[in-house]
PDB file of C-alpha atoms in Angstrom:
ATOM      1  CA  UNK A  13     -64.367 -29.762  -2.330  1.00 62.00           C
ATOM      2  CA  UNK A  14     -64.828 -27.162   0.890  1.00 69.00           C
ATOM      3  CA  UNK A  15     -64.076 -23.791   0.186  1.00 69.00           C
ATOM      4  CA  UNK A  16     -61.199 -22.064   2.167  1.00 80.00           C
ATOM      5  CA  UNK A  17     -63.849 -18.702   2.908  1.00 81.00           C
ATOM      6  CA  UNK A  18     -66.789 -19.424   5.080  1.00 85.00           C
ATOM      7  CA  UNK A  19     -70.085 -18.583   3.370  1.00 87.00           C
ATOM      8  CA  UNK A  20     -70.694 -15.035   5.311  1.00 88.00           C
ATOM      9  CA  UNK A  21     -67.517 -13.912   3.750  1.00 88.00           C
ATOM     10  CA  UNK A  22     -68.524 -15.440   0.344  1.00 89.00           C
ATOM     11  CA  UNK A  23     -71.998 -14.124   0.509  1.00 92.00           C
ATOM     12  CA  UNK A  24     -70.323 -10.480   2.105  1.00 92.00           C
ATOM     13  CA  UNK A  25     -67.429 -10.742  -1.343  1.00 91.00           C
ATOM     14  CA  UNK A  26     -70.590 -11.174  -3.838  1.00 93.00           C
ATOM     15  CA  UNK A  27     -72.827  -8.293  -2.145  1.00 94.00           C
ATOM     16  CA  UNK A  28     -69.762  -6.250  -2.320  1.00 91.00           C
ATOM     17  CA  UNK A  29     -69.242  -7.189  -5.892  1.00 91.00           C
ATOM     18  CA  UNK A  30     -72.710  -6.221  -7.816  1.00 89.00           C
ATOM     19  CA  UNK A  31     -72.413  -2.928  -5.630  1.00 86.00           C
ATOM     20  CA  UNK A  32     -69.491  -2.203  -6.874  1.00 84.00           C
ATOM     21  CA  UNK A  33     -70.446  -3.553 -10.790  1.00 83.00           C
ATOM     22  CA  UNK A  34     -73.365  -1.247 -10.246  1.00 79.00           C
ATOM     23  CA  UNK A  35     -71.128   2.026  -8.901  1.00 76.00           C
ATOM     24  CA  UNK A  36     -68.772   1.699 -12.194  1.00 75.00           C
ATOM     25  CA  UNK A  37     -71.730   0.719 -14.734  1.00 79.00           C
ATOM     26  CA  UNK A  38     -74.929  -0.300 -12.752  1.00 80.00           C
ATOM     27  CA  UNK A  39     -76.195   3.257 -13.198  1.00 79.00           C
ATOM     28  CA  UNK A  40     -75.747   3.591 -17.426  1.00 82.00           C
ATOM     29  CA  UNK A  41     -77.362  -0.008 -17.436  1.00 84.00           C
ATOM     30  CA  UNK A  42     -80.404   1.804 -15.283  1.00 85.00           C
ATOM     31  CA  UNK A  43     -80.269   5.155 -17.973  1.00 86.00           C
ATOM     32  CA  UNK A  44     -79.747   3.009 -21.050  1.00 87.00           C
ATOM     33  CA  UNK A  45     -83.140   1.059 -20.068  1.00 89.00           C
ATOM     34  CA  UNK A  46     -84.706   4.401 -19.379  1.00 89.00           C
ATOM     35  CA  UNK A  47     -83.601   5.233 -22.542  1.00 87.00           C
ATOM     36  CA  UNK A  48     -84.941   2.376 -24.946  1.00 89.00           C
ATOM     37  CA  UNK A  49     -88.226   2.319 -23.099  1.00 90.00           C
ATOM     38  CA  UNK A  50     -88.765   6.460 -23.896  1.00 88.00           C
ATOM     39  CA  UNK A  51     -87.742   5.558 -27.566  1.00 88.00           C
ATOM     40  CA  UNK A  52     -90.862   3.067 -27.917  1.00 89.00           C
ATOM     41  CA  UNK A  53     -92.980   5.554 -26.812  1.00 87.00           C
ATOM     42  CA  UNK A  54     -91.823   8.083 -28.959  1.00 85.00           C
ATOM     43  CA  UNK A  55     -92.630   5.347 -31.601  1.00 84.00           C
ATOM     44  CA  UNK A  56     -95.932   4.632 -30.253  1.00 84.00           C
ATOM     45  CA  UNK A  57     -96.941   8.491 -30.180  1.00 82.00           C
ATOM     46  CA  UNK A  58     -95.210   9.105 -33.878  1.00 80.00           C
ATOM     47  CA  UNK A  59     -97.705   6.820 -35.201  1.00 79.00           C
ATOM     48  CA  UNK A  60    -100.233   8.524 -32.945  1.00 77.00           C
ATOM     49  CA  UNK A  61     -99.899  12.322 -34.277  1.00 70.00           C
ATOM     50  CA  UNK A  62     -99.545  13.364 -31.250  1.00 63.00           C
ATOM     51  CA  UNK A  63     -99.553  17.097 -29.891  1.00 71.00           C
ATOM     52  CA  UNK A  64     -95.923  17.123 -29.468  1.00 75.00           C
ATOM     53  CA  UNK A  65     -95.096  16.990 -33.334  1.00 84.00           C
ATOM     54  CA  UNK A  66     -94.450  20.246 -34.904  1.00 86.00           C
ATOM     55  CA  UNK A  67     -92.443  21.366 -37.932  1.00 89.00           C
ATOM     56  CA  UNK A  68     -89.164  22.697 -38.057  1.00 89.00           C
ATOM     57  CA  UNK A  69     -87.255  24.495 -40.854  1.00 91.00           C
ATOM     58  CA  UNK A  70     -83.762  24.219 -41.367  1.00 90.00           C
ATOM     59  CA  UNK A  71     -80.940  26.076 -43.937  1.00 89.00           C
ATOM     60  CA  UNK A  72     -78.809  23.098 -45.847  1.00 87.00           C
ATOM     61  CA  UNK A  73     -76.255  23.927 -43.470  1.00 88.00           C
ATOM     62  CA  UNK A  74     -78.164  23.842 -40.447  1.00 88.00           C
ATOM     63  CA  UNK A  75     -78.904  20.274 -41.420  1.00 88.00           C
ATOM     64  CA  UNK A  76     -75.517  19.275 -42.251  1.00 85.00           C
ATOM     65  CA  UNK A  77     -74.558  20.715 -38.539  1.00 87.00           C
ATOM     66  CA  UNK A  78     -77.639  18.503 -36.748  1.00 87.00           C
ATOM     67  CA  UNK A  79     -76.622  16.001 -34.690  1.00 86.00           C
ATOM     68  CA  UNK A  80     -77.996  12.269 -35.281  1.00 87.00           C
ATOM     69  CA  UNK A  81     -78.010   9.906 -32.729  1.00 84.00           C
ATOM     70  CA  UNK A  82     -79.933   7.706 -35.929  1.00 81.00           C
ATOM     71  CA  UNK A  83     -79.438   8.802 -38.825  1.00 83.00           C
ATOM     72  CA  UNK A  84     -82.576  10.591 -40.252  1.00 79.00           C
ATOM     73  CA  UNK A  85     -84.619   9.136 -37.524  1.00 85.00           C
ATOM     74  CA  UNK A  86     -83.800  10.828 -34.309  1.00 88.00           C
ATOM     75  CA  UNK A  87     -81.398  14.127 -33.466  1.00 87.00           C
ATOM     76  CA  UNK A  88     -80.707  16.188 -30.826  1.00 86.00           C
ATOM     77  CA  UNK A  89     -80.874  20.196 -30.902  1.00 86.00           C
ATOM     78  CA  UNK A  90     -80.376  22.653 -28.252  1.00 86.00           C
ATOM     79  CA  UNK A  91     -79.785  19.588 -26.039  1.00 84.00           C
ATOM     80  CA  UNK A  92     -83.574  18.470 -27.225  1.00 88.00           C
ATOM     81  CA  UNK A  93     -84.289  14.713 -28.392  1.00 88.00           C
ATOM     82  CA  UNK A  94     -86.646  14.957 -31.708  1.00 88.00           C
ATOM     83  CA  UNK A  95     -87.438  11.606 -33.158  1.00 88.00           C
ATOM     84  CA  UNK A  96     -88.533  12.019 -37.232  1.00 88.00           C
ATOM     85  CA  UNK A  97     -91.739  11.759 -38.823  1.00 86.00           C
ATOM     86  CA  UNK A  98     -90.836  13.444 -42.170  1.00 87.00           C
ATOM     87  CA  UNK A  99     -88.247  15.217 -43.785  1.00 89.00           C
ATOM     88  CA  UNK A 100     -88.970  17.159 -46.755  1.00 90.00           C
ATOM     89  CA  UNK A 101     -86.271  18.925 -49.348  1.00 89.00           C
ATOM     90  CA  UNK A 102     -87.637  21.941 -50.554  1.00 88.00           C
ATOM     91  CA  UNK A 103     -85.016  24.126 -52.314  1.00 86.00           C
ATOM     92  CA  UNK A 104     -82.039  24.795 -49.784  1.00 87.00           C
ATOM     93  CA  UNK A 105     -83.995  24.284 -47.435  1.00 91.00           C
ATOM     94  CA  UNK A 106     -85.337  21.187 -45.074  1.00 91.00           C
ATOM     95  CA  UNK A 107     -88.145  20.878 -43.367  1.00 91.00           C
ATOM     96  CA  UNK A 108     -88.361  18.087 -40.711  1.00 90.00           C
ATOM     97  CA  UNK A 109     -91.642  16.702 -38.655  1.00 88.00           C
ATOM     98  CA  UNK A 110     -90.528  15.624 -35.563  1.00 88.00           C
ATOM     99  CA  UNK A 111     -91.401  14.499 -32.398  1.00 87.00           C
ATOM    100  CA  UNK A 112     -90.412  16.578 -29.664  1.00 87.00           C
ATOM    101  CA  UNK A 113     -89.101  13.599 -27.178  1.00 86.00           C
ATOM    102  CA  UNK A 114     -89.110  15.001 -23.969  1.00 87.00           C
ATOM    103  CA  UNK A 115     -88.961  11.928 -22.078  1.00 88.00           C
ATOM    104  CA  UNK A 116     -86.069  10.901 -23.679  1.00 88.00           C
ATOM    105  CA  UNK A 117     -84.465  14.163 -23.072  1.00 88.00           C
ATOM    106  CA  UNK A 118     -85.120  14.045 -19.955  1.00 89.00           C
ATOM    107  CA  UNK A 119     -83.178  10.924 -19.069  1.00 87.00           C
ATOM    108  CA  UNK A 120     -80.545  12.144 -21.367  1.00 87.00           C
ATOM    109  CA  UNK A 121     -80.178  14.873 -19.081  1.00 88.00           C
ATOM    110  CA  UNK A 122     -80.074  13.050 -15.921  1.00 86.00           C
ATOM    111  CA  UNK A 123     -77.532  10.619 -17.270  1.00 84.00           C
ATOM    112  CA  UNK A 124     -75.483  13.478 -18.112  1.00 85.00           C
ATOM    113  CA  UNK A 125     -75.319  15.635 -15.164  1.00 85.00           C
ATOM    114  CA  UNK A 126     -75.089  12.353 -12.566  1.00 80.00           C
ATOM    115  CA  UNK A 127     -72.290  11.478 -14.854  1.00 78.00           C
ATOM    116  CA  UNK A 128     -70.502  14.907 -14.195  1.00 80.00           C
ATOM    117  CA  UNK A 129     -71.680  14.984 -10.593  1.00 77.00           C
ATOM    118  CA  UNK A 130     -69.814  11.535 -10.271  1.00 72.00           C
ATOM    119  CA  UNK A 131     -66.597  12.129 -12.086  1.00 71.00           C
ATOM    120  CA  UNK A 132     -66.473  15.734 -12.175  1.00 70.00           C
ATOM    121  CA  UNK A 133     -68.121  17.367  -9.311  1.00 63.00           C
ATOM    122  CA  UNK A 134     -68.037  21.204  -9.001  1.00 62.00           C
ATOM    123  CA  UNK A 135     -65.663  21.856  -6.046  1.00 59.00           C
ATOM    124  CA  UNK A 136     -66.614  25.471  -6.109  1.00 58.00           C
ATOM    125  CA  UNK A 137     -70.537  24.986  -5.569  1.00 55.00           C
ATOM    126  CA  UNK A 138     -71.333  24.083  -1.522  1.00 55.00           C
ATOM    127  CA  UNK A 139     -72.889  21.125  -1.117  1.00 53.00           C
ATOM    128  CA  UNK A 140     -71.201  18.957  -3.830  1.00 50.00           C
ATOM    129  CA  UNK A 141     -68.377  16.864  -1.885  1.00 56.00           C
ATOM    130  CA  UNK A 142     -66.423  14.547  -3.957  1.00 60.00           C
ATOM    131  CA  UNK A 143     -66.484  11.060  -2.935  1.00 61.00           C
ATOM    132  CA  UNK A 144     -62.924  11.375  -0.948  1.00 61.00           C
ATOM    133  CA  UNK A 145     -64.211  14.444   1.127  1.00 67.00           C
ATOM    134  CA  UNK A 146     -67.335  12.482   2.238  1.00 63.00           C
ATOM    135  CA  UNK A 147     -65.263   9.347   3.307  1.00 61.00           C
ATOM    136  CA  UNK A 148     -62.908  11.785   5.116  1.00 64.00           C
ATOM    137  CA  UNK A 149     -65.883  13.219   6.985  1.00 61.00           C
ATOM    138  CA  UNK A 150     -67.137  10.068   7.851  1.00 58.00           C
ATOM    139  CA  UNK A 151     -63.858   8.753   9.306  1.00 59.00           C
ATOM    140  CA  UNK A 152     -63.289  12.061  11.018  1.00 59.00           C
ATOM    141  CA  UNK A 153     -67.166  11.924  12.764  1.00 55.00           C
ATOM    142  CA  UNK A 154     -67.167   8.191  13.190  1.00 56.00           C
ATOM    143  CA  UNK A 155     -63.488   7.571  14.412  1.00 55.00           C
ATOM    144  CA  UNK A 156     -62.315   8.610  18.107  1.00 52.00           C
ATOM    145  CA  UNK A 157     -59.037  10.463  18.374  1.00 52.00           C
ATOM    146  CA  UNK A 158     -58.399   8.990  21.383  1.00 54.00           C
ATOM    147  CA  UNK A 159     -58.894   5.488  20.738  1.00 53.00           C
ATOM    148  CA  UNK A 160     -59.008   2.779  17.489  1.00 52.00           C
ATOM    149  CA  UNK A 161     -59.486  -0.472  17.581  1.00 56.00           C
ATOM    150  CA  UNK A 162     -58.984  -3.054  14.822  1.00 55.00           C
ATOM    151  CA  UNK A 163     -60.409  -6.556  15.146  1.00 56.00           C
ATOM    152  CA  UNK A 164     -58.001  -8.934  13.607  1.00 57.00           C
ATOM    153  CA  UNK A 165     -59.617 -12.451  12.920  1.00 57.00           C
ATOM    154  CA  UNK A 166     -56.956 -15.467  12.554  1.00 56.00           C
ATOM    155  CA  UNK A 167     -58.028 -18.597  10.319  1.00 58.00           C
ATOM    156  CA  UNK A 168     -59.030 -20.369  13.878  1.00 58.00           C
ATOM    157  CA  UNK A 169     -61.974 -17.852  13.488  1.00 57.00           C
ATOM    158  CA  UNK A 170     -60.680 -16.055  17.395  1.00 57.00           C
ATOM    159  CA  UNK A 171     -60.675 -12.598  17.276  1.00 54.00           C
ATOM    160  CA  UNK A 172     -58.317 -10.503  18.684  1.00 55.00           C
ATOM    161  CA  UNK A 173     -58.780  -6.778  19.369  1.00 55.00           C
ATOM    162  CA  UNK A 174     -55.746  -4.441  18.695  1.00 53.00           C
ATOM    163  CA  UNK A 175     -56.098  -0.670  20.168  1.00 53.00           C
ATOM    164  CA  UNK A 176     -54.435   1.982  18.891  1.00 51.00           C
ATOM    165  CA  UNK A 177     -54.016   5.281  20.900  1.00 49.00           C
ATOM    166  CA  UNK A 178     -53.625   8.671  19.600  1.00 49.00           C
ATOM    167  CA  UNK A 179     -52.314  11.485  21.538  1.00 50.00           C
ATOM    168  CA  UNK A 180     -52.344  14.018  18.705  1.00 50.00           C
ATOM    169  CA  UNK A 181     -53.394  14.666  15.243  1.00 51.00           C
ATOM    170  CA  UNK A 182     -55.322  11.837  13.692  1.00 50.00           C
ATOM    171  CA  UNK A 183     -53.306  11.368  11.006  1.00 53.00           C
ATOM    172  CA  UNK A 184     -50.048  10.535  13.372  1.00 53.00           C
ATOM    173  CA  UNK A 185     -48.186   7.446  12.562  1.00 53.00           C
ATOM    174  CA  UNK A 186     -46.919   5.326  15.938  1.00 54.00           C
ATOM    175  CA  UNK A 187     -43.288   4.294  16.586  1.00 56.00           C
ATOM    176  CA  UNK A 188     -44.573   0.587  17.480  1.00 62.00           C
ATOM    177  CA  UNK A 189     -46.136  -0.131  14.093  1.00 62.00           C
ATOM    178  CA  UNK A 190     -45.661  -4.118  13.798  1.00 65.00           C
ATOM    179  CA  UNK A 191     -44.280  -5.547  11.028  1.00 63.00           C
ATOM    180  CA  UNK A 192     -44.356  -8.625   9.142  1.00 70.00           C
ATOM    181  CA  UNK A 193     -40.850 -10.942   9.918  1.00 72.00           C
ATOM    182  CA  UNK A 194     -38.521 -10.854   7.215  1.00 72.00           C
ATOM    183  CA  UNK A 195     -38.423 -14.108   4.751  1.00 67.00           C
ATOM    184  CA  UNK A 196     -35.540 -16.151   4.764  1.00 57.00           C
TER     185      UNK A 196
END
């Protein structure tokens, strides 16, 4: 069976696809990776004693108030990732070994702020464009006033070139816009 699309546009339709698979979740897939590889190093350098372990006190309430990304193995504080060696109940009163993960935190942190810089960007800051603004730059630098033309290809593969002229404001809609014929 031949396939209507010729393989450039086939090949062009998948290229476009994993791009845009990896602009909606390409980049969590990258962090999540990130992730689970800082998390077996924090295992590695819990069995290690490491430098980075150190001892931290907490009221009951303080530790009823933590929270656990795994339960009584890893929590976050004062966006911090600490992964736990020990926990120890003394009174009302815990104290916790941990691991201060700052590997982990740090690709928390970058998943977190691309994440707002992608869906949330700060339109008071200069610099920070949202994605519409830099696409409306783009067609503004890229695209004569003047002149536009659009190359229409037919399914005989013959390419026709259609020009457009503007007189005024880009954004000016033509009297002679072409229109499909009506259905019977």
């Amino acid at each position: 069976m031949k396939s209507r699309f010729p393989i450039h546009i086939r090949v062009m339709a998948i290229a476009m696809l994993i791009a845009m698979f990896h602009y909606v979740a390409g980049y969590r897939l990258m962090y999540s990776v990130g992730i689970i590889f800082a998390k077996e190093a924090a295992k590695e350098c819990l069995n290690e004693k490491n430098n980075n372990i150190k001892k931290i006190t907490f009221t009951a309430s303080e530790y009823a108030s933590l929270k656990w990304s795994d339960e009584n193995k890893e929590f976050s504080l004062d966006n911090e990732m600490y992964d736990v060696a020990n926990i120890q109940k003394t009174g009302s009163s815990y104290i916790i070994t941990v691991y201060c993960d700052d590997n982990e935190t740090g690709w928390v942190t970058s998943l977190h702020s691309f994440e707002k810089e992608l869906f949330h960007p700060d339109q008071s800051s200069k610099g920070a464009k949202a994605t519409e603004d830099i696409m409306s730059s783009l067609q503004k630098e890229y695209t004569t006033t003047a002149e536009f033309k659009i190359n229409i290809y037919t399914s005989t593969q013959q390419s026709d070139t259609v020009a457009v002229f503007l007189d005024g404001h880009s954004q000016q809609v033509i009297d002679s816009i072409w229109h499909p014929p009506a259905s019977c």
